[in-house]
PDB file of C-alpha atoms in Angstrom:
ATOM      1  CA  UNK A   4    -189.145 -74.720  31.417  1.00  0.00           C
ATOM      2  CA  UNK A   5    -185.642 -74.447  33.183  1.00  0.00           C
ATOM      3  CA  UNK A   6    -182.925 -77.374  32.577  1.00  0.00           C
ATOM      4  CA  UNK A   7    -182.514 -79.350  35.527  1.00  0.00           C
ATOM      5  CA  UNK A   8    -179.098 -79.165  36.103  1.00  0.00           C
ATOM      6  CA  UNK A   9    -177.368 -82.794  36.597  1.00  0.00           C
ATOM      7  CA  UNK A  10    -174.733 -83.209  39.982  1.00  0.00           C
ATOM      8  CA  UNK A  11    -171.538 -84.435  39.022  1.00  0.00           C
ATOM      9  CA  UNK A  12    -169.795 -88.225  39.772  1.00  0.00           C
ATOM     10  CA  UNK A  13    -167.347 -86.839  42.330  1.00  0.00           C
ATOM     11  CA  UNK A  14    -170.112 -84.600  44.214  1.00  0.00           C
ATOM     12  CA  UNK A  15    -172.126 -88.061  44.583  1.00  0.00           C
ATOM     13  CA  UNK A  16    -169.860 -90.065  45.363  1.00  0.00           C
ATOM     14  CA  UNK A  17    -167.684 -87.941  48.020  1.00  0.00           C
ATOM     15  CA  UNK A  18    -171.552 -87.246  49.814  1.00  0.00           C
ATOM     16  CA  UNK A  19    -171.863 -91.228  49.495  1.00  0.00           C
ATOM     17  CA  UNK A  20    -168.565 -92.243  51.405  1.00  0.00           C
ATOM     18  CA  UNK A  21    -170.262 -89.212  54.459  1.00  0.00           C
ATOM     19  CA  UNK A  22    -173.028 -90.901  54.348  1.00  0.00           C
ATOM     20  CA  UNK A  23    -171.993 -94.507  55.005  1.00  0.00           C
ATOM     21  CA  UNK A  24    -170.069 -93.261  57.335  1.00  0.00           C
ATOM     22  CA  UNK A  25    -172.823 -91.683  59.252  1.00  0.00           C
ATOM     23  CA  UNK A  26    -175.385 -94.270  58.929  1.00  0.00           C
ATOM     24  CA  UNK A  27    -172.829 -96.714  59.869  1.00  0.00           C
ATOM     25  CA  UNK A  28    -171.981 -94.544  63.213  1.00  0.00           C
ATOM     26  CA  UNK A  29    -175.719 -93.444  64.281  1.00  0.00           C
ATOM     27  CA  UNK A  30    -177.066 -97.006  63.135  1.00  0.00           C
ATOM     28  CA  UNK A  31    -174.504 -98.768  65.442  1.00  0.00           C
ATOM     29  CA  UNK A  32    -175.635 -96.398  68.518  1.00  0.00           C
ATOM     30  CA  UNK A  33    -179.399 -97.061  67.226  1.00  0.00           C
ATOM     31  CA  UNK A  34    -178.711-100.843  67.587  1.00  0.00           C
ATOM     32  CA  UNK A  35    -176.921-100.873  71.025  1.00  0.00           C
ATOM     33  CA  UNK A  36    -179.287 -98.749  72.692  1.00  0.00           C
ATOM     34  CA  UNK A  37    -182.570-100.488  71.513  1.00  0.00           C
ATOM     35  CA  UNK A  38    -181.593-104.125  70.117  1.00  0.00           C
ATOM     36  CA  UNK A  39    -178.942-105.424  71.887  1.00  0.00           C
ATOM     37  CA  UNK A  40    -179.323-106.563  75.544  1.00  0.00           C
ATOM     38  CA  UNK A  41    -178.117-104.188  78.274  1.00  0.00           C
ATOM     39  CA  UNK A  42    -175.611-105.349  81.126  1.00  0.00           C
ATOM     40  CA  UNK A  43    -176.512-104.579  84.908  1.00  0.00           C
ATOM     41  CA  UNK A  44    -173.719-103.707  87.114  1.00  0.00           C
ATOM     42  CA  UNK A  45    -173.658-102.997  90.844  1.00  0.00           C
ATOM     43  CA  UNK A  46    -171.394-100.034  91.600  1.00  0.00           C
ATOM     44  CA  UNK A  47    -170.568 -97.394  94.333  1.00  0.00           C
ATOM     45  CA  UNK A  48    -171.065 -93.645  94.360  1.00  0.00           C
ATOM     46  CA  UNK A  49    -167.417 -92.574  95.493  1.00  0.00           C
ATOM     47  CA  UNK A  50    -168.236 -88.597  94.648  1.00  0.00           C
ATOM     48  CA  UNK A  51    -171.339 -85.890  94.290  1.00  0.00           C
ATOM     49  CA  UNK A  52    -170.961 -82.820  93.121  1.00  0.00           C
ATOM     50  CA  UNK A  53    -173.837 -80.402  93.431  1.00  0.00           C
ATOM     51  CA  UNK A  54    -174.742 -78.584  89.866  1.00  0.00           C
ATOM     52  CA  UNK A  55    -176.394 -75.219  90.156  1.00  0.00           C
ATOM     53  CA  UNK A  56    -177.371 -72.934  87.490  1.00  0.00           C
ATOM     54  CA  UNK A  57    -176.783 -68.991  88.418  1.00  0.00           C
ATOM     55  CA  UNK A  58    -178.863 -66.702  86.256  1.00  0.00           C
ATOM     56  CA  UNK A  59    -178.149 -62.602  86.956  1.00  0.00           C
ATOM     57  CA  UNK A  60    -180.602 -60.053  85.820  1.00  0.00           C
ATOM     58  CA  UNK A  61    -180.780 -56.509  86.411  1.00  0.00           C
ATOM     59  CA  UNK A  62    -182.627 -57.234  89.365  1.00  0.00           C
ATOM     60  CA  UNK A  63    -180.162 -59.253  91.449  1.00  0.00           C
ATOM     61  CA  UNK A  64    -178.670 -63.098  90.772  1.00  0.00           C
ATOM     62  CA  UNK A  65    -180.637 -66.447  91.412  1.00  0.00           C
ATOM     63  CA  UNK A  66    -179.640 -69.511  91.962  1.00  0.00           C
ATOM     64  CA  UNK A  67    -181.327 -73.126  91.077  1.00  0.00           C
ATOM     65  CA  UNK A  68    -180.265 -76.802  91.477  1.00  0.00           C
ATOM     66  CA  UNK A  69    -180.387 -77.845  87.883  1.00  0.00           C
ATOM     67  CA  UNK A  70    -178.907 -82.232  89.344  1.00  0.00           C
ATOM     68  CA  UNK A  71    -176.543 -84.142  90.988  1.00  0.00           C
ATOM     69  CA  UNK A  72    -173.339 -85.530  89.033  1.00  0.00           C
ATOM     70  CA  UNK A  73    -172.309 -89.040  90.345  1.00  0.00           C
ATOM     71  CA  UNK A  74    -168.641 -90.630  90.014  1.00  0.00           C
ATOM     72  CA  UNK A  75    -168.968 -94.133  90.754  1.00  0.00           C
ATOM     73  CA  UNK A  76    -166.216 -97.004  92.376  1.00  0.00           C
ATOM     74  CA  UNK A  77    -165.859 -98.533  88.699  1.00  0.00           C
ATOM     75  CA  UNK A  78    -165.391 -95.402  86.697  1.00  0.00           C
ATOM     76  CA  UNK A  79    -169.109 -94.544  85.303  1.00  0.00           C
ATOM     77  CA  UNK A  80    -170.410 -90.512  85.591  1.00  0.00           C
ATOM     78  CA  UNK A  81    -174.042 -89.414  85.342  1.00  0.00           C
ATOM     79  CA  UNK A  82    -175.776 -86.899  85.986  1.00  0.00           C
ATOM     80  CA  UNK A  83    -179.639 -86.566  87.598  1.00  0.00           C
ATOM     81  CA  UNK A  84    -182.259 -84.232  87.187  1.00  0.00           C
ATOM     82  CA  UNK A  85    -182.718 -82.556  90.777  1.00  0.00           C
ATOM     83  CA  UNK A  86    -183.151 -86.216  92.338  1.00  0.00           C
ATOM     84  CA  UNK A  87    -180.631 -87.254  95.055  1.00  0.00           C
ATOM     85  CA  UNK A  88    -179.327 -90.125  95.611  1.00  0.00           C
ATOM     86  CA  UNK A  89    -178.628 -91.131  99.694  1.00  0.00           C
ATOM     87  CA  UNK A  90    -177.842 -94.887  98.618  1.00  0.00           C
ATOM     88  CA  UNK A  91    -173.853 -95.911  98.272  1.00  0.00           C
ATOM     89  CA  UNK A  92    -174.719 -98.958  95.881  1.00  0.00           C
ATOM     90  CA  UNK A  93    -176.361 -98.790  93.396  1.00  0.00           C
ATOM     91  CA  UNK A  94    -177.327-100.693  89.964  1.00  0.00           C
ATOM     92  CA  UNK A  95    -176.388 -99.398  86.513  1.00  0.00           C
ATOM     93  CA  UNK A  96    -177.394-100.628  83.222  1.00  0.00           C
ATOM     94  CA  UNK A  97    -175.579 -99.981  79.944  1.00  0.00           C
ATOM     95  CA  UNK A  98    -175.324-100.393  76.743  1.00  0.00           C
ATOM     96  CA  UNK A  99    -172.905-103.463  75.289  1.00  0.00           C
ATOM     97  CA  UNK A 100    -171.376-101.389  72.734  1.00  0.00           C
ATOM     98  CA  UNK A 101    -170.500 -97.870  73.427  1.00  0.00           C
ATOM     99  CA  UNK A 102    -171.407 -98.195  77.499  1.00  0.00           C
ATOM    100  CA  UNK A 103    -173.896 -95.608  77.949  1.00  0.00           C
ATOM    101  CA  UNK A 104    -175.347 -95.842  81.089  1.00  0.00           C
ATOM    102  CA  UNK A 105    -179.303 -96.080  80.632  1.00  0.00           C
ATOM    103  CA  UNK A 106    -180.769 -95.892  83.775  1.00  0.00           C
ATOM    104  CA  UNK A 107    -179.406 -96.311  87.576  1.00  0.00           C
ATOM    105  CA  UNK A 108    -181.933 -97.884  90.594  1.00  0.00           C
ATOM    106  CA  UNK A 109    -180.711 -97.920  94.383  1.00  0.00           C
ATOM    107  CA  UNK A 110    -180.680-100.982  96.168  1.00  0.00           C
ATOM    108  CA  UNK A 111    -184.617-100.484  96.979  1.00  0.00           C
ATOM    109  CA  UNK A 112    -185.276-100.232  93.562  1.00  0.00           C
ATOM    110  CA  UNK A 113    -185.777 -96.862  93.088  1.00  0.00           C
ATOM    111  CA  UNK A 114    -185.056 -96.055  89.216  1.00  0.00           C
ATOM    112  CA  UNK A 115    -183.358 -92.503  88.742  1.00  0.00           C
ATOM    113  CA  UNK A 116    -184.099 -90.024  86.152  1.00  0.00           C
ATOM    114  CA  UNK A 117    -181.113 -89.249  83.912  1.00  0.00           C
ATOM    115  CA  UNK A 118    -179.940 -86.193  82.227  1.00  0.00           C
ATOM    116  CA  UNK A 119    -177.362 -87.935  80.571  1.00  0.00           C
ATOM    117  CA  UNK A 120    -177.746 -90.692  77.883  1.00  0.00           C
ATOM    118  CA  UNK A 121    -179.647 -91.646  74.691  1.00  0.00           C
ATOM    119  CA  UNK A 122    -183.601 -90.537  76.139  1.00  0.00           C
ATOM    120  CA  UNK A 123    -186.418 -88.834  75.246  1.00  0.00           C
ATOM    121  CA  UNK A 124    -185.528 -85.804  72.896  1.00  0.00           C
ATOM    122  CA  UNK A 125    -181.824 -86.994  72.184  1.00  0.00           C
ATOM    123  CA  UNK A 126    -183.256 -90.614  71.304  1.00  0.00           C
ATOM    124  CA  UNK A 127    -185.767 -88.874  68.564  1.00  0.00           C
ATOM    125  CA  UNK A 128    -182.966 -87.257  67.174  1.00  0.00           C
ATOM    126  CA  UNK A 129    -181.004 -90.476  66.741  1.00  0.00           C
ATOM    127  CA  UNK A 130    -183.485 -92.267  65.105  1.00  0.00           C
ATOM    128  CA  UNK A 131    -184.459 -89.507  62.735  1.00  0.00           C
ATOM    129  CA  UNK A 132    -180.594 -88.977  61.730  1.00  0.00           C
ATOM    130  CA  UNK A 133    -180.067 -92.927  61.567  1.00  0.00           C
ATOM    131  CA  UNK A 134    -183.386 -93.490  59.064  1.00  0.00           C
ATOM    132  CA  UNK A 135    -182.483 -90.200  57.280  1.00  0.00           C
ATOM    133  CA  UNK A 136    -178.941 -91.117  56.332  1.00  0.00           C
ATOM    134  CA  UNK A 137    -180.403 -95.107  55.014  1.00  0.00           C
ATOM    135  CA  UNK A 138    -183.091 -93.488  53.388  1.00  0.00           C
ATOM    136  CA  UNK A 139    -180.671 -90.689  51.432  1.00  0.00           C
ATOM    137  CA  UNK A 140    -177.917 -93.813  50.819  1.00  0.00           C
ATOM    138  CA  UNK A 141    -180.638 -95.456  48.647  1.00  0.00           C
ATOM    139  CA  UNK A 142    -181.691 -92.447  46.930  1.00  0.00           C
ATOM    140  CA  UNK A 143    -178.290 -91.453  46.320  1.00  0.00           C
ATOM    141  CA  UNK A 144    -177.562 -94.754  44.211  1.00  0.00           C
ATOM    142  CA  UNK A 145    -180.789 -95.701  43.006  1.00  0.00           C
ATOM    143  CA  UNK A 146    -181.749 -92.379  41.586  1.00  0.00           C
ATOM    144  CA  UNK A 147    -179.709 -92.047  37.992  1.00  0.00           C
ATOM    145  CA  UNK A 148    -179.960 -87.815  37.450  1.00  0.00           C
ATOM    146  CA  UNK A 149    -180.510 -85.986  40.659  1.00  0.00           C
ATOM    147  CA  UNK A 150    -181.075 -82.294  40.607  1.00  0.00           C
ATOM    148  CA  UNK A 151    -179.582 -80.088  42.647  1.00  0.00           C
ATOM    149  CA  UNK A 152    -182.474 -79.310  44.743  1.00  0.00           C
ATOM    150  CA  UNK A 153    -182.584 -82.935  45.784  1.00  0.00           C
ATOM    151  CA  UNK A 154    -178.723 -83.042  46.058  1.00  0.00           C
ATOM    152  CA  UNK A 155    -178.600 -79.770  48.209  1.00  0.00           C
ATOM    153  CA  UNK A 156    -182.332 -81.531  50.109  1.00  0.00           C
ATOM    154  CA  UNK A 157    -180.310 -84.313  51.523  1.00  0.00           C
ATOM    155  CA  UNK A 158    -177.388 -82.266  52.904  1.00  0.00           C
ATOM    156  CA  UNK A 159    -179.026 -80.160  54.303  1.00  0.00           C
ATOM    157  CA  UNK A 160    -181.402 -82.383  56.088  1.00  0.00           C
ATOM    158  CA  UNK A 161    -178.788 -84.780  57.426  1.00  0.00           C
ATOM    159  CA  UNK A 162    -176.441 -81.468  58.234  1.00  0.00           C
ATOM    160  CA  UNK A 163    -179.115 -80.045  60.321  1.00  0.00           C
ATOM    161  CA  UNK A 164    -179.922 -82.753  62.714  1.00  0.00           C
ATOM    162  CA  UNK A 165    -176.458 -83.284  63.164  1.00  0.00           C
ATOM    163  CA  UNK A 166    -176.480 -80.241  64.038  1.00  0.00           C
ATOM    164  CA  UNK A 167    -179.271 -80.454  66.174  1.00  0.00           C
ATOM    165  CA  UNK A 168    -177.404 -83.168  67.927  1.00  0.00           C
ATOM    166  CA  UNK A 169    -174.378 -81.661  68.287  1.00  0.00           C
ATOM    167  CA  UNK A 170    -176.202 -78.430  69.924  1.00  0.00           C
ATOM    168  CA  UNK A 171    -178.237 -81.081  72.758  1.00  0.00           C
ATOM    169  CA  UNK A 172    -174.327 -82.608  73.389  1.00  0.00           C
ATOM    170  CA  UNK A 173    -172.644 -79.522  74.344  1.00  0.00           C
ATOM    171  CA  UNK A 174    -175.564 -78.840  76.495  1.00  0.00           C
ATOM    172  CA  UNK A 175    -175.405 -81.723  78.713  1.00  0.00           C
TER     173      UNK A 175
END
């Protein structure tokens, strides 16, 4: 049998401090998006912009409409997924906290699709990261002699999805 090598204090404690940190950020988004009430507020689309996606190949260049980015009256951008808009007013609900828009009707009550915002994939992601960094937290201090496979296990975990996430932000 090998030793099982033990991690040191300052290692612990310095991935500890990252930790609360994160859980602390991700929970807080977790909790406005899903727990706390949202706030409706009727607005007006000032500017549209048109966003295409060009893709060139050896056989020529195409070009599809990937949405529609919307700059509201009160200061609010988001972007939808190939849906126009023809309404001026419309209704946005956010978030309390951080004031992420979560969905936008027109005045007939049409709800929008959004490319932007804490849905579907991005949402998944959030939870996973917010559970994962609670979860390593109480391992972290509960756990007396940790190996460094588990050490190394819960960096890399938590330093994936946030890279996952940061991957899904720079492509919105």
């Amino acid at each position: 049998m090998s030793a099982k090598p033990i991690i040191s204090k300052n290692r612990k404690q310095i991935t500890l401090v990252i930790l609360y940190i994160v859980a602390i950020l991700f929970n807080a988004i977790v909790i406005d998006r899903y727990i706390l009430p949202s706030q409706k507020i009727s607005d007006k689309i000032v500017k549209e912009i048109r966003v295409s996606q060009t893709r060139s190949s050896k056989f020529g260049s195409s070009t599809t409409l990937r949405g529609y980015n919307y700059y509201t009256e009160k200061g609010f951008e988001f972007l939808t997924d190939k849906e126009y808009i023809s309404d001026l007013t419309i209704s946005i609900e956010k978030t309390l906290i951080f004031k992420n828009i979560i969905s936008v009707s027109t005045e007939r009550g049409d709800k929008k699709e959004l490319l932007t915002g804490l849905g579907g994939l991005n949402a998944c992601f959030y939870l996973i990261l917010a559970l994962s960094s609670i979860i390593s937290i109480c391992y972290l201090k509960f756990k007396s002699e940790l190996s460094d496979n588990e050490f190394l296990n819960i960096i890399l975990f938590n330093g994936f999805i946030i890279f996952v996430l940061t991957v899904v932000w720079t492509l919105v």
